[in-house]
Coordinates of C-alpha atoms in Angstrom, one line a residue:
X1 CA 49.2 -48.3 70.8
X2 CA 46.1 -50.4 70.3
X3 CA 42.7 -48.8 72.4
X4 CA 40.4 -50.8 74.8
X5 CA 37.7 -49.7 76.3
X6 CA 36.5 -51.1 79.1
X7 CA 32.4 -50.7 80.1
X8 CA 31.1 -52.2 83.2
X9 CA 29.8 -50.9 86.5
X10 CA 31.9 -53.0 88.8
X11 CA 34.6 -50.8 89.5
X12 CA 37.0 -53.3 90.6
X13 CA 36.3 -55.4 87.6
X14 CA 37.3 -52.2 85.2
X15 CA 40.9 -51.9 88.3
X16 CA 41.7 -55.4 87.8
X17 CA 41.2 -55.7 83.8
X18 CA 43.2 -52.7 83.3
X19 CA 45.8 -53.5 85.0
X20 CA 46.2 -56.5 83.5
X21 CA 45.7 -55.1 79.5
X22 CA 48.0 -52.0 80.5
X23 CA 50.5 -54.3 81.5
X24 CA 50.4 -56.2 78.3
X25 CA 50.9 -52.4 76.4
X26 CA 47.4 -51.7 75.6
X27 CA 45.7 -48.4 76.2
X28 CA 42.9 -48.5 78.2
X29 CA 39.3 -46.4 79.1
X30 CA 36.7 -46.8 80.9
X31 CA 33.0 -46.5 81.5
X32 CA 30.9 -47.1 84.4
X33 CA 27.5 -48.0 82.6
X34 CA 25.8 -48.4 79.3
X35 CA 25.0 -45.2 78.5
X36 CA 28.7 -43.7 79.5
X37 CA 30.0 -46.4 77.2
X38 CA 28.0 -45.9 74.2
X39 CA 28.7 -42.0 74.1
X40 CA 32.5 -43.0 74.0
X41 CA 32.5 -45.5 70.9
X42 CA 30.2 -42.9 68.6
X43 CA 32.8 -39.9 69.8
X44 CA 36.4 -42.3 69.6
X45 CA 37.9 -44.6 68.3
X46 CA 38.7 -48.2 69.6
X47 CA 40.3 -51.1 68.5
X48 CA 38.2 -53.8 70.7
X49 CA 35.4 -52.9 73.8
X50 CA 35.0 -55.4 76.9
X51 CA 31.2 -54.7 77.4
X52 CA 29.1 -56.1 80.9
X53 CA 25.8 -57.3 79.7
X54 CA 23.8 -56.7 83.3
X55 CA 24.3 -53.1 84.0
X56 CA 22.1 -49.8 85.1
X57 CA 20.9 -47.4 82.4
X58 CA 21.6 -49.4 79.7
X59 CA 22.6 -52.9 79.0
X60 CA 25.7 -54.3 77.0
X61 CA 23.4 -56.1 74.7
X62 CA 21.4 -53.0 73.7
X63 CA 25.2 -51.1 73.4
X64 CA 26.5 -53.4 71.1
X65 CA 23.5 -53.0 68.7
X66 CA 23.3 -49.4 68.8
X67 CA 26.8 -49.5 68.0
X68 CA 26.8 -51.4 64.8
X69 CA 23.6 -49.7 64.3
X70 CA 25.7 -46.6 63.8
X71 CA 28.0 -48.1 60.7
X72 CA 31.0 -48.6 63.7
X73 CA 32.7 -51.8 63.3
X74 CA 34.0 -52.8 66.5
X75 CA 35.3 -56.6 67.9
X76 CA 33.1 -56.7 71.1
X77 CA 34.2 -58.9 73.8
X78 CA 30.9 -59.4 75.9
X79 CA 31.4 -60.3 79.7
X80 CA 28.6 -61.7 82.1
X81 CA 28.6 -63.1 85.2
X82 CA 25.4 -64.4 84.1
X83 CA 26.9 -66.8 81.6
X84 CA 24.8 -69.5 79.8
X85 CA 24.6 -70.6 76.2
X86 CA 21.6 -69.0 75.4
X87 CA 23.2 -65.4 76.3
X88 CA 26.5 -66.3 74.4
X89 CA 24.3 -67.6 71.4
X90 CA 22.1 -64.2 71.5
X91 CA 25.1 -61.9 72.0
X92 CA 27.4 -63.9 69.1
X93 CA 24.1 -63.2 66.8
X94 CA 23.9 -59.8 67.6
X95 CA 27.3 -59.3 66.6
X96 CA 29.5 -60.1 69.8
X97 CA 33.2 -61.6 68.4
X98 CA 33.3 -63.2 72.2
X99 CA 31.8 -64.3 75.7
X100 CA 33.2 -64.8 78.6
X101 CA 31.7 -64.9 81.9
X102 CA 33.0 -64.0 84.9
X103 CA 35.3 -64.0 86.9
X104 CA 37.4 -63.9 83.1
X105 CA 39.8 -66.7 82.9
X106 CA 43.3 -63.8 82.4
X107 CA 44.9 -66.1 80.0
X108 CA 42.1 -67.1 78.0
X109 CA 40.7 -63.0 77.7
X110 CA 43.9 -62.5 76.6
X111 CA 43.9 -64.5 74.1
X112 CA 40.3 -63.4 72.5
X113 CA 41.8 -59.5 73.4
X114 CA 44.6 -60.3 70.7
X115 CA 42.6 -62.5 68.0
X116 CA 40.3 -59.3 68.6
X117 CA 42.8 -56.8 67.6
X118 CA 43.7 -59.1 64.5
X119 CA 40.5 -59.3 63.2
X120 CA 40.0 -55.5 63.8
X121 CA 43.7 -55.0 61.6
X122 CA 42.5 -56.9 59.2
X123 CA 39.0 -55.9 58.4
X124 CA 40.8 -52.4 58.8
X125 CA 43.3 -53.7 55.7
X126 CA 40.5 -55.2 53.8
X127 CA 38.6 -51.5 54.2
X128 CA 41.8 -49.8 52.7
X129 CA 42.4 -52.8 49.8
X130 CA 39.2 -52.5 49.0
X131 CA 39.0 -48.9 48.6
X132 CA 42.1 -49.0 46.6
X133 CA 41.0 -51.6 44.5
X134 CA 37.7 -50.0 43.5
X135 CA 39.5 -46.7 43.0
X136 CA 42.2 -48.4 40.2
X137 CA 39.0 -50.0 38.5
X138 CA 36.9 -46.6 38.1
X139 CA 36.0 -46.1 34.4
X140 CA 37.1 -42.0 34.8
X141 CA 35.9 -39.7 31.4
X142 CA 32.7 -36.9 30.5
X143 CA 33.2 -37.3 27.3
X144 CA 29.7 -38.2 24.4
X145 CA 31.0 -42.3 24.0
X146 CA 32.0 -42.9 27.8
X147 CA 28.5 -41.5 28.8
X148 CA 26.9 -43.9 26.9
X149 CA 28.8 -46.9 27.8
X150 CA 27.7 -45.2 31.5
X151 CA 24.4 -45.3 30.5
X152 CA 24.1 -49.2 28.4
X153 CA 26.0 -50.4 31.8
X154 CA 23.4 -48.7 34.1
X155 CA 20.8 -50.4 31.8
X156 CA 22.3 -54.3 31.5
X157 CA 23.7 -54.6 35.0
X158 CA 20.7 -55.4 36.6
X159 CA 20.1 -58.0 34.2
X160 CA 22.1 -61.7 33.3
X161 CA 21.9 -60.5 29.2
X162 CA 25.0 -61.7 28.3
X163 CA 27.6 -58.5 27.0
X164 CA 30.0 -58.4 24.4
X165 CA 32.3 -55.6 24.9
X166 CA 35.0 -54.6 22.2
X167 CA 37.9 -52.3 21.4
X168 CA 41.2 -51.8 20.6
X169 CA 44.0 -53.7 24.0
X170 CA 44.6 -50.9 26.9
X171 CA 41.0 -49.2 26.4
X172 CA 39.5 -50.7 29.5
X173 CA 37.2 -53.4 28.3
X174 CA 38.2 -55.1 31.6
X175 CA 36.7 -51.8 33.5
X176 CA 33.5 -52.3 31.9
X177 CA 33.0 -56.1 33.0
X178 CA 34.4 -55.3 36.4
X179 CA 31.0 -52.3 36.3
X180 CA 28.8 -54.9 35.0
X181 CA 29.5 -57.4 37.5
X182 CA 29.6 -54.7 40.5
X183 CA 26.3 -53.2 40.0
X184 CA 24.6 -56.9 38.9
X185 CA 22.5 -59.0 41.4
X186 CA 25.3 -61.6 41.2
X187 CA 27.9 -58.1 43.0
X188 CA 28.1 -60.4 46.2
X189 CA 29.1 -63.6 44.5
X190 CA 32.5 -64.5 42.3
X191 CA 34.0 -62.5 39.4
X192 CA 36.3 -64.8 37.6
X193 CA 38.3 -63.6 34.8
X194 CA 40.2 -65.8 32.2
X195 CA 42.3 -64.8 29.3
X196 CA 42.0 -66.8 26.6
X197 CA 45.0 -65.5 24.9
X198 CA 47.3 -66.3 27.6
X199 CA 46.2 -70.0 28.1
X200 CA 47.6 -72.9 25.3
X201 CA 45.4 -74.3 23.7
X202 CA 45.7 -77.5 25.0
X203 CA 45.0 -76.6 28.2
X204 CA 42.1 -74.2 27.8
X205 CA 39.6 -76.4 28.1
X206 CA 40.8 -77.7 31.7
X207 CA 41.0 -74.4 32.3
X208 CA 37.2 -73.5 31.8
X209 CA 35.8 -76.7 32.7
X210 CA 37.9 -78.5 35.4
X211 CA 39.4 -82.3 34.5
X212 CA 38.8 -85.5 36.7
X213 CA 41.8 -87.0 38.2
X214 CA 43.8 -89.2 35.9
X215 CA 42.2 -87.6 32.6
X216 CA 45.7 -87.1 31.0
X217 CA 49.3 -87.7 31.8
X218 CA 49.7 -84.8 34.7
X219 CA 46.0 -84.6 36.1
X220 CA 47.1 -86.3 39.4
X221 CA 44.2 -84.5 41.1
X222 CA 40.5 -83.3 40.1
X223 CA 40.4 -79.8 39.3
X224 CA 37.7 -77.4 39.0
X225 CA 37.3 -75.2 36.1
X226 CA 36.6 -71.5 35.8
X227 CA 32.8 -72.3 35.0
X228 CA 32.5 -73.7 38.8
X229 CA 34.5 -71.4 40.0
X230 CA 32.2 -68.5 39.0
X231 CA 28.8 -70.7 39.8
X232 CA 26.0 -67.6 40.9
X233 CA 28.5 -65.2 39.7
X234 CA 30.0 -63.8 36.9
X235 CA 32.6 -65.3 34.1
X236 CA 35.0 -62.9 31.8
X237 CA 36.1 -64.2 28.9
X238 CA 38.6 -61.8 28.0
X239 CA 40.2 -61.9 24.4
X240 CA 37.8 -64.5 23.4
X241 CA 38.7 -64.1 20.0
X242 CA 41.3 -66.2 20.3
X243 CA 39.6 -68.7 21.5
X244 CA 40.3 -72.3 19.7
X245 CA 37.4 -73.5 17.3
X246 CA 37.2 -76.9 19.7
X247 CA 36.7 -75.1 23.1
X248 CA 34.3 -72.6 21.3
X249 CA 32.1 -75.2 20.3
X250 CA 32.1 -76.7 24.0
X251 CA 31.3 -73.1 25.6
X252 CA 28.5 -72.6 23.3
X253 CA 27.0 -75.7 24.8
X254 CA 27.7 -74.5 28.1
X255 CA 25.8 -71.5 27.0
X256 CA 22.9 -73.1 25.7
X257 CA 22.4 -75.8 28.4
X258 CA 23.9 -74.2 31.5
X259 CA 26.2 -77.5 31.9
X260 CA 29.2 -78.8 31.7
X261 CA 31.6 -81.8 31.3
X262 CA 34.8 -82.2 32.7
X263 CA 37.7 -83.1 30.9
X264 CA 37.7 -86.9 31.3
X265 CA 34.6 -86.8 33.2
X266 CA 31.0 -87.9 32.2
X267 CA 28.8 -85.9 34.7
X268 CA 27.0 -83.0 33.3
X269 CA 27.4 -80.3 36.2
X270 CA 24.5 -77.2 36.5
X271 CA 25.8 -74.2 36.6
X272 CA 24.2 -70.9 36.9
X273 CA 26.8 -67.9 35.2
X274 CA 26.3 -64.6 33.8
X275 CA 29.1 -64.9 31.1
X276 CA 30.7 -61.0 29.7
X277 CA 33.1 -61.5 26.5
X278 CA 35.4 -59.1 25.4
X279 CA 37.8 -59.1 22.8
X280 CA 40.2 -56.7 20.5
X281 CA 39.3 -58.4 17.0
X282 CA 36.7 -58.1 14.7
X283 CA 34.8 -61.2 15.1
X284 CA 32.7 -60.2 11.7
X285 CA 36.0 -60.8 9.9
X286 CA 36.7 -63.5 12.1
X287 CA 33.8 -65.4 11.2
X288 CA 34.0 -64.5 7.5
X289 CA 37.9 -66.3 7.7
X290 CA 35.9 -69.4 9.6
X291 CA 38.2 -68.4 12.7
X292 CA 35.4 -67.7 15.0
X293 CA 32.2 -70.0 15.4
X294 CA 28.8 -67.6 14.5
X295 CA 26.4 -69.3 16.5
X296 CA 28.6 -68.4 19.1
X297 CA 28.7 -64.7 18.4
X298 CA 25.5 -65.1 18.7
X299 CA 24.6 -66.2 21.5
X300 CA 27.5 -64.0 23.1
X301 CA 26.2 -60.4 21.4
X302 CA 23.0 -59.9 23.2
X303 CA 24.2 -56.3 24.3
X304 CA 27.1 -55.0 22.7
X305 CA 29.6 -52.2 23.6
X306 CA 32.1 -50.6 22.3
X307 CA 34.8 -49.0 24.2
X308 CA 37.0 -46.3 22.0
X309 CA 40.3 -45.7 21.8
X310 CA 41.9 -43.1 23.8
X311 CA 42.8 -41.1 21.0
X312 CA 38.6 -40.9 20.2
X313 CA 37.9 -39.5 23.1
X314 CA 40.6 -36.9 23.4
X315 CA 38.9 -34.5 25.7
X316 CA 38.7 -37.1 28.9
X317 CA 42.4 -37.2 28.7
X318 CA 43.1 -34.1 31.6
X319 CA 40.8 -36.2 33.7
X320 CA 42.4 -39.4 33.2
X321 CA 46.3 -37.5 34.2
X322 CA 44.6 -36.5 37.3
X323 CA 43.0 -39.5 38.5
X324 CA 46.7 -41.2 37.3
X325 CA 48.3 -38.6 39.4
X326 CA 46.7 -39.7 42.9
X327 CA 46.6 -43.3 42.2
X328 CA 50.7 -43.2 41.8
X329 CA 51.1 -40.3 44.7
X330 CA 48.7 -43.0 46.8
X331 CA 50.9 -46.2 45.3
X332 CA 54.3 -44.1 46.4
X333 CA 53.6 -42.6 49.4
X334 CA 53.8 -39.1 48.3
X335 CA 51.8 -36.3 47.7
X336 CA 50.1 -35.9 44.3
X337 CA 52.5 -34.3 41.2
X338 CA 51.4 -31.2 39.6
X339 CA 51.6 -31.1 35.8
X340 CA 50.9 -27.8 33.9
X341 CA 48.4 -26.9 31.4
X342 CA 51.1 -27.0 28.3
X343 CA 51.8 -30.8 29.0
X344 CA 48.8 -31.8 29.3
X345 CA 48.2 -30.1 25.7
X346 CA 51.1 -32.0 24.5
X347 CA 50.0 -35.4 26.3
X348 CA 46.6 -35.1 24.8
X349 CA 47.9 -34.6 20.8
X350 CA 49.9 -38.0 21.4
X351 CA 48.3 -41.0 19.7
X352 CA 47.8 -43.4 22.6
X353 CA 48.6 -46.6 20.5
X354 CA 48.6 -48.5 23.9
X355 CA 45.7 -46.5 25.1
X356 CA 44.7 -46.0 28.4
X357 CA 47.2 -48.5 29.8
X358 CA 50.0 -46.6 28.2
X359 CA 48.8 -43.0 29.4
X360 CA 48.9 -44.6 33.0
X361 CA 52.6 -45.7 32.6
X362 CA 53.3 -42.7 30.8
X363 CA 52.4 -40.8 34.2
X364 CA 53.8 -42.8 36.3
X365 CA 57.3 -41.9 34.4
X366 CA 56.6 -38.3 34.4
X367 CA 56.3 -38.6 38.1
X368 CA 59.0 -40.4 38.7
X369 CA 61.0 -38.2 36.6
X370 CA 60.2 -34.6 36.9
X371 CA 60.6 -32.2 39.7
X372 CA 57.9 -30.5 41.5
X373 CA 55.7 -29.9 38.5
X374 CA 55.5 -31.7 35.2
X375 CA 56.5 -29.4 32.7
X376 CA 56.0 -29.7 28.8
X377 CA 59.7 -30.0 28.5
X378 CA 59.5 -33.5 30.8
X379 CA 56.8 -34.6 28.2
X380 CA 59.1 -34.1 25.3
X381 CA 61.9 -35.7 27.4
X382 CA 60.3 -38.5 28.4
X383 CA 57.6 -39.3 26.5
X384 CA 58.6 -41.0 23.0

């Protein structure tokens, strides 16, 4: 049941308004000043607070910033019988997700009670997704190589170098950009990811740089490209290395002039982008077969990294099963498997062709599969 609480030293303003939110199923508290009020939020926890400004001990405006103050996030509804638009302007400033002055119009606090409560859900939500976003995007090992790419990332973040990151599919080059970007200056502002592997050819250039309305056959509206769409933030190119020779030579332009074109357009747009490549091949070869523009390798190498493969770097293996473990036990709704020393021997003399990706499907199977603990037996079951 959701949880008001209710702080104002009228005591038949506190009667009548919860009355009124008990009737509509909320549970209610109260507090008969400030200071009462404020002791209650830092030791519970509420889902909205209706909060007088003008009361003894200690106001509702000095309440609501000694409560945010404290890290809590609460949707304050501040009530005044004092009402102007200076005090609603000062309170909403402060933090306040409503005013209302008194005597409240029932329908319309009502209504800011439940738009409250959604907010409250959904920054709640957003918490958790957040959490559980960052958590499946950890770069997890202890061994020599990942301590390096640690440190090189600890170094460049800060930074808009351009990065070239490289390594075998699965290895978590993706990881790496995502660490770049989070710990960068720009960690506020858009990460935007393409694969240039997954886009035709014929459309990757759209793709990057936008199109005006009516530049080919089905452009029946502008579009903006990736470029834009990352403008103050960061742009992943991932596989760039298959890339086509035409579109390379317009995003080393980009590079060089911080503009871009349209497709169909003439308007050079500015545009301010950290750009991180990564790719699988070996654009030394690549260049050497005239598949992969030099200039552009270039200007995309300023800091390079390599991430192994899983089967280099062996020894982080037990630590990748366990973080595996709780992110399916989390994704399931279950409590986290436990796996025995002898499989994770066996797991670790596999040879990871898919590398990290496949270990994590790999677990997820043995999970799914096994009984209470995952044997060596379920690894030469179910592992081929």
């Amino acid at each position: 049941m959701p949880k008001i609480l209710i702080i104002d030293d009228e005591r038949s303003i506190r009667s009548t308004l919860k009355e009124i939110l008990e009737y509509e199923k909320y549970s209610v508290e109260e507090a008969k000043d400030g200071e009462e009020g404020l002791k209650m939020i830092l030791e519970n926890d509420y889902d909205v607070v209706l909060c007088d400004i003008k009361m003894p001990k200690m106001d509702g405006m000095e309440v609501l910033e000694k409560v945010y103050s404290s890290g809590k996030d609460i949707p304050f509804i501040m009530i005044s019988a004092h009402g102007s638009i200076e005090t609603a302007i000062d309170a909403t400033r402060k933090g306040a997700y409503d005013f209302i002055t008194k005597p409240p119009d029932l329908n319309r606090l009502l209504v800011s009670v439940r738009n409250a409560m959604d907010r409250s859900t959904l920054v709640t939500e957003t918490k958790t997704l957040k959490k559980k976003v960052n958590k499946s995007y950890q770069i997890i090992g202890e061994s020599k190589e990942i301590k390096q790419i640690f440190k090189t990332i600890e170094k460049v973040a800060p930074t808009d170098a351009r990065v070239l990151i490289t390594g075998p599919n699965g290895a978590g080059k993706e990881l790496v950009a995502r660490a770049i970007h989070t710990q960068s200056k720009r960690a506020n502002e858009p990460l935007v990811e393409v694969n240039c592997a997954a886009i035709p050819s014929e459309l990757i250039e759209s793709e990057l740089f936008g199109h005006e309305k009516g530049s080919f056959t089905s452009a029946i509206k502008q579009r903006i490209g990736k470029f834009e769409q990352a403008n103050g933030g960061t742009l992943f190119l991932d596989e760039i290395g298959d890339m086509s020779p035409s579109t390379q030579a317009k995003v080393l332009r980009a590079l060089q002039e911080s503009t871009i074109t349209r497709v169909g357009g003439e308007k050079e747009i500015k545009v301010d982008v950290r750009i991180i490549a990564a790719t699988n091949k070996d654009l030394t070869k690549e260049i050497a077969e005239e598949r992969f523009r030099e200039d552009l390798f270039h200007r995309l190498n300023v800091i390079p990294i390599e991430v192994p493969a899983l089967k280099d770097r062996a020894d982080d293996i037990p630590l990748l099963i366990e973080h595996f473990l709780a992110i399916v036990a989390e994704d399931h709704g279950t409590t986290t498997k436990k796996i025995d020393q002898k499989a994770i021997d066996a797991l670790q003399k596999l040879p990871w062709t898919g590398n990290i990706r496949e270990l994590k499907n790999v677990v997820e199977r043995l999970v799914i599969m096994s009984e209470k603990t995952i044997t060596v037996e379920d690894v030469k079951l179910y592992v081929k």
